[in-house]
PDB file of C-alpha atoms in Angstrom:
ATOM      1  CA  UNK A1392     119.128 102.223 116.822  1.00  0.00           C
ATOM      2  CA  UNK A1393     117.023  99.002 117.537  1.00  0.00           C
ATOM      3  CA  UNK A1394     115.711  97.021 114.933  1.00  0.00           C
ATOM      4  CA  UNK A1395     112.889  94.665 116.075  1.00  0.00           C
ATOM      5  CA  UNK A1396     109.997  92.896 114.099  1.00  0.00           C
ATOM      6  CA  UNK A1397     107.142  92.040 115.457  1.00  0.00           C
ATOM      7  CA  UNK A1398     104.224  89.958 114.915  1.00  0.00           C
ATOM      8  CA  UNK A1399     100.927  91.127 115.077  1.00  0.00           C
ATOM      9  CA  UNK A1400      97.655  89.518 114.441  1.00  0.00           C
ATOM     10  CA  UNK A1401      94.300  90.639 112.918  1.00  0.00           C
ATOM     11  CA  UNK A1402      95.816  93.458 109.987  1.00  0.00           C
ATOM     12  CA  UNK A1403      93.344  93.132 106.834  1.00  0.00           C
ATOM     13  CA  UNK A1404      93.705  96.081 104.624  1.00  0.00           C
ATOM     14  CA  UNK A1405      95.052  99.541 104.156  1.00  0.00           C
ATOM     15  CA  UNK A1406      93.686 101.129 106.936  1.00  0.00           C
ATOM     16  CA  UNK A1407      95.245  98.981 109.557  1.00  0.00           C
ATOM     17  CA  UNK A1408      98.567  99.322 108.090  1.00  0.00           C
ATOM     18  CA  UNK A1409      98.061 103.204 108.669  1.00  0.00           C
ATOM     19  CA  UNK A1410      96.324 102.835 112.090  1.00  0.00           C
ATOM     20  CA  UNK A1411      99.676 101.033 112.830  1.00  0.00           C
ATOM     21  CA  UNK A1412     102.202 103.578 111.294  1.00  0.00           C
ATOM     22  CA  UNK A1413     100.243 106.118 112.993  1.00  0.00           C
ATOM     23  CA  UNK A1414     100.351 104.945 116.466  1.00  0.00           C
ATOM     24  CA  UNK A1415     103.503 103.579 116.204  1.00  0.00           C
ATOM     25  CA  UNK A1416     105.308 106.524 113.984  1.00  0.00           C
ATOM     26  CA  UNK A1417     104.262 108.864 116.785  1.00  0.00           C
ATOM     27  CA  UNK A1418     105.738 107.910 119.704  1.00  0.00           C
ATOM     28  CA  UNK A1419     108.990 109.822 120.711  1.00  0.00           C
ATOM     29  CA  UNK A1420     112.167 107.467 119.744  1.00  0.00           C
ATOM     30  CA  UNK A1421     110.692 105.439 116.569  1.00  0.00           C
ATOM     31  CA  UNK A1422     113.327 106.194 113.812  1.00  0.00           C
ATOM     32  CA  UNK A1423     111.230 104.439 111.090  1.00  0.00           C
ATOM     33  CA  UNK A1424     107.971 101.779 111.286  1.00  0.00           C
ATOM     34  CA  UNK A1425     106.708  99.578 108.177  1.00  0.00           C
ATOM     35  CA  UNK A1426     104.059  97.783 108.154  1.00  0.00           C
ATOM     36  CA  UNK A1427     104.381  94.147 106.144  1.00  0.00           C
ATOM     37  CA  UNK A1428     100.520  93.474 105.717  1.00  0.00           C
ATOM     38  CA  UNK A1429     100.578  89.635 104.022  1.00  0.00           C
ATOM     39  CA  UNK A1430     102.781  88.427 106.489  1.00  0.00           C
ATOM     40  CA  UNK A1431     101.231  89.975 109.750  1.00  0.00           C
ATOM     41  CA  UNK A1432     104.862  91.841 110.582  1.00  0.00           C
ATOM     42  CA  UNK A1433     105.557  95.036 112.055  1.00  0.00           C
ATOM     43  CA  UNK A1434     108.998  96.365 110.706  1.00  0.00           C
ATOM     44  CA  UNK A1435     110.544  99.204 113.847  1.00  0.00           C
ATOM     45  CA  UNK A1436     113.623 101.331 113.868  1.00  0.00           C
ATOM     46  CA  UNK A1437     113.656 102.978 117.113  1.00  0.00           C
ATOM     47  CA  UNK A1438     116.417 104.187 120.234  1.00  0.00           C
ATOM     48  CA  UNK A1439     116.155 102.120 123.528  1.00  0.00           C
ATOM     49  CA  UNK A1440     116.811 105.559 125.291  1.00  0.00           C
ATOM     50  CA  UNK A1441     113.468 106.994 124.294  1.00  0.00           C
ATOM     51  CA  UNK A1442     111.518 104.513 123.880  1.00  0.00           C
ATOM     52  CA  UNK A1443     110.587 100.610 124.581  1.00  0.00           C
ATOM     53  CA  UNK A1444     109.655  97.802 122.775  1.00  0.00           C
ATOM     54  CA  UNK A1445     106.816  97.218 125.522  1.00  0.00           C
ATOM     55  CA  UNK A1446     105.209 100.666 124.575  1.00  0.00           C
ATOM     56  CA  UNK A1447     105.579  99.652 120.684  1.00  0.00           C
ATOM     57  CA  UNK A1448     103.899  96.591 121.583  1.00  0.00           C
ATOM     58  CA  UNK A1449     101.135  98.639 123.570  1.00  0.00           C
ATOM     59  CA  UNK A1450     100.710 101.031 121.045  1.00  0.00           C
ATOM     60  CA  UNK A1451      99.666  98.484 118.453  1.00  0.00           C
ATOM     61  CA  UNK A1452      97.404  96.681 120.811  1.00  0.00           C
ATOM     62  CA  UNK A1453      95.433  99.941 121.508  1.00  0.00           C
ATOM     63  CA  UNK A1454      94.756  99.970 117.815  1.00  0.00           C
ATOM     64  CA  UNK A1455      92.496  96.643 118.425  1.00  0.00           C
ATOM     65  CA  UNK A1456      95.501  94.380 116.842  1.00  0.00           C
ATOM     66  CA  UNK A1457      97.125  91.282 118.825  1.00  0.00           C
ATOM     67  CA  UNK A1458     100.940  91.326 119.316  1.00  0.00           C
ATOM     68  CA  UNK A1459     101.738  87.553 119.362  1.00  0.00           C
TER      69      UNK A1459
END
């Protein structure tokens, strides 16, 4: 497994965070995702094999959120 944290931009409340679990928790090859919502970070557990940090990173930005 991968562990990578990412930055991401313009979370404000409770629904982000799940908008963000969501759409990250879903895709094929994310292990675990948690969402750090005071300090704008993106916790993600995921295999390399299935999956790629660029999709993660697309995934969030399809929610309306910036990936810095």
């Amino acid at each position: 497994m991968t562990n990578e944290t990412i930055q991401v931009q313009g979370m404000s409340c409770g629904h982000c965070v799940s908008s963000v679990e969501g759409a990250v928790g879903g895709l094929d090859g994310v292990d675990k995702v948690n969402v750090h919502l005071q300090e704008g970070k993106v916790d993600v557990s995921f295999d390399e094999g299935k999956v790629k940090l660029d999709e993660i990173t697309e995934a969030i930005e399809d929610q309306g959120y910036d990936v810095v």
